[in-house]
Amino acid sequence: MASSAAVPFWRTAGMTYITYSNICANLVRNCLKEPFKAEALSREKVHFSISKWAGGKPEKPILRSDTPGV
Amino acid sequence: MLRQGSRLLSRSVTAASSKSATARAFSTELPSTIDSTFVESWKKVAPNMDPPQTPSSFMKPRPSTASSIPTKLTVNFVLPYASELSEKEVDMVIIPATTGQMGVLPGHVPTIAELKPGIMSVHEGTDIKKYFVSSGFAFLHANSVADIIAVEAVPLENIDAGQVQKGLAEFTQKLASATTDLEKAEAQIGVEVHSAMNAALSG
């Protein structure tokens, strides 16, 4: 039974709703006036490190950070 | 650590058994959440066992819909980092649903609407407050409560028109030169959001 719902263009291109929504939010944030833009970007900063494990030991971690040097 | 494990396990088991014991005492008093055809067919097959609890029998009954339409709409407008409006009583909200601008009055049909980038306006008496919403959802309940959730919502005054124009030109150009499906989709999203912001600022 074929589904009849119209699929949004981003879904057919392989994107999920969350990715779409986050891209929209980032675009809006980048178009804000100055004090608000700085606040919004600082609020959305992320900082995390991922390490894959192999043979019971963590390998070198990948650091993803918007505050370099931390 | 394993010693703690057994304590935690026994705690969760006793909690579950005490909760199910009290719930069983009440289950006959909540006829609206018990499926009577299921219970009857269970009794035919296994008359000596109590029918199992289903998740709905543990739920509180849904808030009842008032018989007369309330005069005000209660709006909860939340963002991931702030609660912009919390239980605010208003006359009407106009939300930018994917199907077009939707006006929500008290007594609106229960609806779940996906929002597209656009203007949301909250009307209270003669006050109109407008926000540009990046995307999100609006849940309209039968009891005239509207839960609107968005990832980013800004008052129109905070948007910089120059950057919007620049962004629009940039993404239109990217759309023309995009090769893969994903690039095309991203460029199209950019064009859509910037056009919406442009229209919001000039409209």
Coordinates of C-alpha atoms in Angstrom, one line a residue:
Chain A
M1 CA 0.0 0.0 0.0
A2 CA 1.7 3.2 -1.1
S3 CA 1.7 6.1 1.4
S4 CA -0.1 9.1 0.2
A5 CA 1.5 11.8 2.4
A6 CA 3.6 14.3 0.6
V7 CA 7.2 14.0 1.7
P8 CA 9.1 17.2 2.3
F9 CA 12.1 17.8 0.1
W10 CA 14.6 17.5 2.9
R11 CA 13.3 14.1 3.8
T12 CA 13.8 12.8 0.2
A13 CA 17.3 14.2 0.3
G14 CA 18.0 12.0 3.3
M15 CA 17.8 14.6 6.1
T16 CA 15.9 14.0 9.3
Y17 CA 13.5 16.5 10.9
I18 CA 15.9 17.3 13.7
T19 CA 18.7 18.2 11.3
Y20 CA 16.2 20.4 9.3
S21 CA 15.0 22.1 12.4
N22 CA 18.5 22.8 13.7
I23 CA 19.6 24.2 10.3
C24 CA 16.6 26.5 10.4
A25 CA 17.4 27.6 13.9
N26 CA 21.1 28.3 13.1
L27 CA 20.1 30.4 10.0
V28 CA 17.8 32.5 12.1
R29 CA 20.4 32.9 14.8
N30 CA 23.0 34.1 12.3
C31 CA 20.6 36.9 11.2
L32 CA 20.1 38.5 14.5
K33 CA 21.2 42.0 15.5
E34 CA 24.4 42.3 17.5
P35 CA 23.9 41.8 21.2
F36 CA 21.3 39.1 20.6
K37 CA 23.4 37.3 18.1
A38 CA 26.4 37.1 20.5
E39 CA 24.1 35.8 23.2
A40 CA 22.5 33.2 21.0
L41 CA 25.8 31.9 19.7
S42 CA 27.3 31.7 23.1
R43 CA 24.2 29.8 24.4
E44 CA 24.6 27.2 21.6
K45 CA 28.3 26.5 22.1
V46 CA 29.1 22.8 22.5
H47 CA 32.1 21.1 23.9
F48 CA 32.5 17.4 23.9
S49 CA 35.1 14.7 23.3
I50 CA 34.5 11.3 21.8
S51 CA 36.8 8.4 22.1
K52 CA 36.3 5.1 20.3
W53 CA 37.2 2.0 22.3
A54 CA 39.2 -0.9 20.9
G55 CA 40.3 -3.9 22.8
G56 CA 39.1 -2.6 26.1
K57 CA 41.1 0.6 25.9
P58 CA 40.0 4.1 24.8
E59 CA 41.7 5.3 21.7
K60 CA 42.8 9.0 21.1
P61 CA 39.7 11.2 21.8
I62 CA 38.3 13.5 19.2
L63 CA 37.6 16.9 20.8
R64 CA 34.7 19.0 19.4
S65 CA 34.6 22.3 20.9
D66 CA 33.4 25.9 20.2
T67 CA 35.7 27.2 22.8
P68 CA 39.2 26.4 21.4
G69 CA 42.0 25.9 23.9
V70 CA 39.8 24.4 26.6
Chain B
M1 CA 29.0 -2.0 43.2
L2 CA 27.3 -5.4 43.0
R3 CA 26.1 -5.1 46.6
Q4 CA 24.4 -1.9 45.6
G5 CA 22.9 -3.7 42.6
S6 CA 20.8 -6.1 44.7
R7 CA 19.6 -3.2 46.9
L8 CA 18.6 -1.2 43.9
L9 CA 16.9 -4.2 42.2
S10 CA 14.9 -5.1 45.3
R11 CA 13.9 -1.4 45.7
S12 CA 12.6 -1.3 42.2
V13 CA 10.8 -4.6 42.6
T14 CA 9.1 -3.6 45.8
A15 CA 8.1 -0.2 44.3
A16 CA 6.6 -2.0 41.3
S17 CA 4.8 -4.5 43.4
S18 CA 3.4 -2.0 45.8
K19 CA 2.4 0.3 42.9
S20 CA 0.6 -2.5 41.1
A21 CA -1.1 -3.6 44.4
T22 CA -2.5 -0.2 44.9
A23 CA -3.4 0.2 41.2
R24 CA -5.2 -3.1 41.3
A25 CA -7.3 -1.8 44.2
F26 CA -8.3 1.2 42.0
S27 CA -8.5 -0.5 38.6
T28 CA -12.2 -1.3 38.9
E29 CA -12.9 2.3 39.8
L30 CA -11.5 3.7 36.5
P31 CA -13.8 2.1 34.0
S32 CA -12.9 4.7 31.3
T33 CA -9.4 3.4 31.0
I34 CA -10.2 -0.3 31.1
D35 CA -10.9 -2.1 27.9
S36 CA -14.0 -4.2 28.8
T37 CA -14.0 -6.4 25.8
F38 CA -10.4 -7.4 26.6
V39 CA -11.3 -8.1 30.2
E40 CA -14.2 -10.2 29.3
S41 CA -12.3 -12.3 26.8
W42 CA -9.5 -12.7 29.3
K43 CA -12.0 -14.0 31.9
K44 CA -13.3 -16.6 29.5
V45 CA -9.8 -17.9 28.9
A46 CA -8.3 -17.6 32.3
P47 CA -11.0 -17.0 34.9
N48 CA -8.8 -17.5 37.9
M49 CA -6.2 -14.9 37.0
D50 CA -6.6 -11.2 37.2
P51 CA -6.4 -9.5 33.9
P52 CA -3.0 -7.8 33.4
Q53 CA -2.7 -4.0 33.8
T54 CA -2.2 -2.0 30.7
P55 CA -0.3 1.3 30.6
S56 CA -3.6 3.2 30.2
S57 CA -4.9 2.0 33.5
F58 CA -2.0 3.7 35.3
M59 CA -2.6 7.0 33.5
K60 CA -4.6 9.8 35.0
P61 CA -7.8 10.4 33.1
R62 CA -7.5 13.1 30.4
P63 CA -8.6 16.5 31.5
S64 CA -12.3 16.8 30.7
T65 CA -13.3 19.2 27.9
A66 CA -15.5 22.0 29.2
S67 CA -19.0 21.7 27.9
S68 CA -19.0 25.4 26.9
I69 CA -16.2 27.0 25.0
P70 CA -13.9 29.0 27.2
T71 CA -13.5 32.7 26.5
K72 CA -9.7 32.6 26.5
L73 CA -7.0 30.4 25.0
T74 CA -4.2 29.3 27.4
V75 CA -0.9 29.4 25.6
N76 CA 2.3 27.7 26.6
F77 CA 5.1 28.8 24.3
V78 CA 8.4 27.1 25.0
L79 CA 11.9 27.1 23.6
P80 CA 14.7 24.7 24.6
Y81 CA 16.3 27.4 26.7
A82 CA 13.4 29.4 28.0
S83 CA 9.7 29.4 28.6
E84 CA 8.6 32.3 26.6
L85 CA 4.9 32.2 27.6
S86 CA 3.6 30.0 30.4
E87 CA -0.1 29.5 30.8
K88 CA -0.8 32.9 29.3
E89 CA -4.5 33.6 28.7
V90 CA -5.0 35.2 25.3
D91 CA -7.7 35.8 22.8
M92 CA -6.1 34.3 19.7
V93 CA -2.7 33.1 18.3
I94 CA -1.9 32.9 14.6
I95 CA 0.7 30.2 14.0
P96 CA 2.8 29.6 10.8
A97 CA 1.7 26.0 10.1
T98 CA 3.1 24.2 7.0
T99 CA -0.4 24.4 5.6
G100 CA -0.5 28.2 6.0
Q101 CA -1.2 30.8 8.7
M102 CA -3.6 29.2 11.1
G103 CA -5.7 31.3 13.5
V104 CA -6.3 29.5 16.8
L105 CA -9.3 30.7 18.9
P106 CA -10.6 29.2 22.1
G107 CA -12.5 26.0 21.3
H108 CA -10.3 25.1 18.3
V109 CA -10.5 21.6 17.1
P110 CA -7.7 19.5 18.6
T111 CA -4.8 19.6 16.1
I112 CA -1.1 18.9 15.9
A113 CA 0.5 21.3 13.4
E114 CA 4.0 21.3 12.2
L115 CA 5.3 24.9 11.9
K116 CA 7.3 26.3 9.1
P117 CA 9.7 29.3 9.5
G118 CA 7.3 32.3 9.8
I119 CA 5.6 34.8 12.1
M120 CA 3.6 33.7 15.1
S121 CA 1.4 36.4 16.6
V122 CA -0.2 36.4 20.0
H123 CA -3.3 38.6 20.3
E124 CA -4.4 39.8 23.7
G125 CA -7.0 42.6 23.6
T126 CA -5.4 45.2 21.4
D127 CA -1.9 43.9 22.1
I128 CA -0.3 42.0 19.3
K129 CA 3.1 40.4 20.0
K130 CA 4.9 38.9 17.0
Y131 CA 7.8 36.4 17.0
F132 CA 9.7 34.9 14.1
V133 CA 9.7 31.1 14.7
S134 CA 12.4 29.0 13.1
S135 CA 10.4 25.7 13.1
G136 CA 8.5 23.6 15.6
F137 CA 5.2 22.2 16.5
A138 CA 1.9 23.4 17.9
F139 CA -0.3 21.1 19.9
L140 CA -3.9 22.4 20.3
H141 CA -5.9 20.5 22.9
A142 CA -9.6 20.1 23.3
N143 CA -9.6 22.1 26.5
S144 CA -8.4 25.3 24.7
V145 CA -4.8 24.9 25.8
A146 CA -2.2 25.5 23.1
D147 CA 1.3 24.1 23.5
I148 CA 3.7 25.7 21.0
I149 CA 7.2 24.5 20.9
A150 CA 10.0 26.0 18.7
V151 CA 13.7 25.7 18.6
E152 CA 14.3 29.4 18.1
A153 CA 11.8 32.3 18.3
V154 CA 12.9 35.9 18.2
P155 CA 10.9 39.2 18.2
L156 CA 11.0 40.8 14.8
E157 CA 13.0 43.8 16.0
N158 CA 16.0 41.6 16.7
I159 CA 16.4 40.5 13.1
D160 CA 19.0 42.3 11.0
A161 CA 17.6 43.1 7.5
G162 CA 21.0 43.5 5.9
Q163 CA 22.1 40.0 7.0
V164 CA 18.8 38.5 5.8
Q165 CA 19.4 40.0 2.3
K166 CA 22.9 38.8 2.2
G167 CA 21.9 35.3 3.3
L168 CA 19.1 35.1 0.8
A169 CA 21.5 36.1 -2.1
E170 CA 24.1 33.6 -0.8
F171 CA 21.7 30.7 -0.6
T172 CA 20.0 31.4 -3.9
Q173 CA 23.5 31.3 -5.5
K174 CA 24.2 28.0 -3.6
L175 CA 21.0 26.5 -4.8
A176 CA 21.9 27.3 -8.4
S177 CA 25.4 25.7 -8.1
A178 CA 24.4 22.7 -5.8
T179 CA 25.3 19.3 -7.1
T180 CA 24.3 16.6 -4.6
D181 CA 20.8 16.1 -3.2
L182 CA 21.9 17.1 0.3
E183 CA 23.5 20.3 -0.9
K184 CA 20.4 21.2 -2.8
A185 CA 18.2 20.5 0.2
E186 CA 20.4 22.6 2.5
A187 CA 20.5 25.5 0.0
Q188 CA 16.7 25.2 -0.4
I189 CA 16.2 25.4 3.4
G190 CA 18.4 28.5 3.4
V191 CA 16.4 30.2 0.7
E192 CA 13.1 29.2 2.4
V193 CA 14.2 30.5 5.9
H194 CA 15.7 33.8 4.5
S195 CA 12.7 34.5 2.3
A196 CA 10.4 33.9 5.3
M197 CA 12.5 36.4 7.4
N198 CA 12.5 38.9 4.5
A199 CA 8.7 38.6 4.2
A200 CA 8.3 38.9 8.0
L201 CA 10.4 42.1 8.1
S202 CA 8.6 43.8 5.2
G203 CA 5.1 42.4 5.8

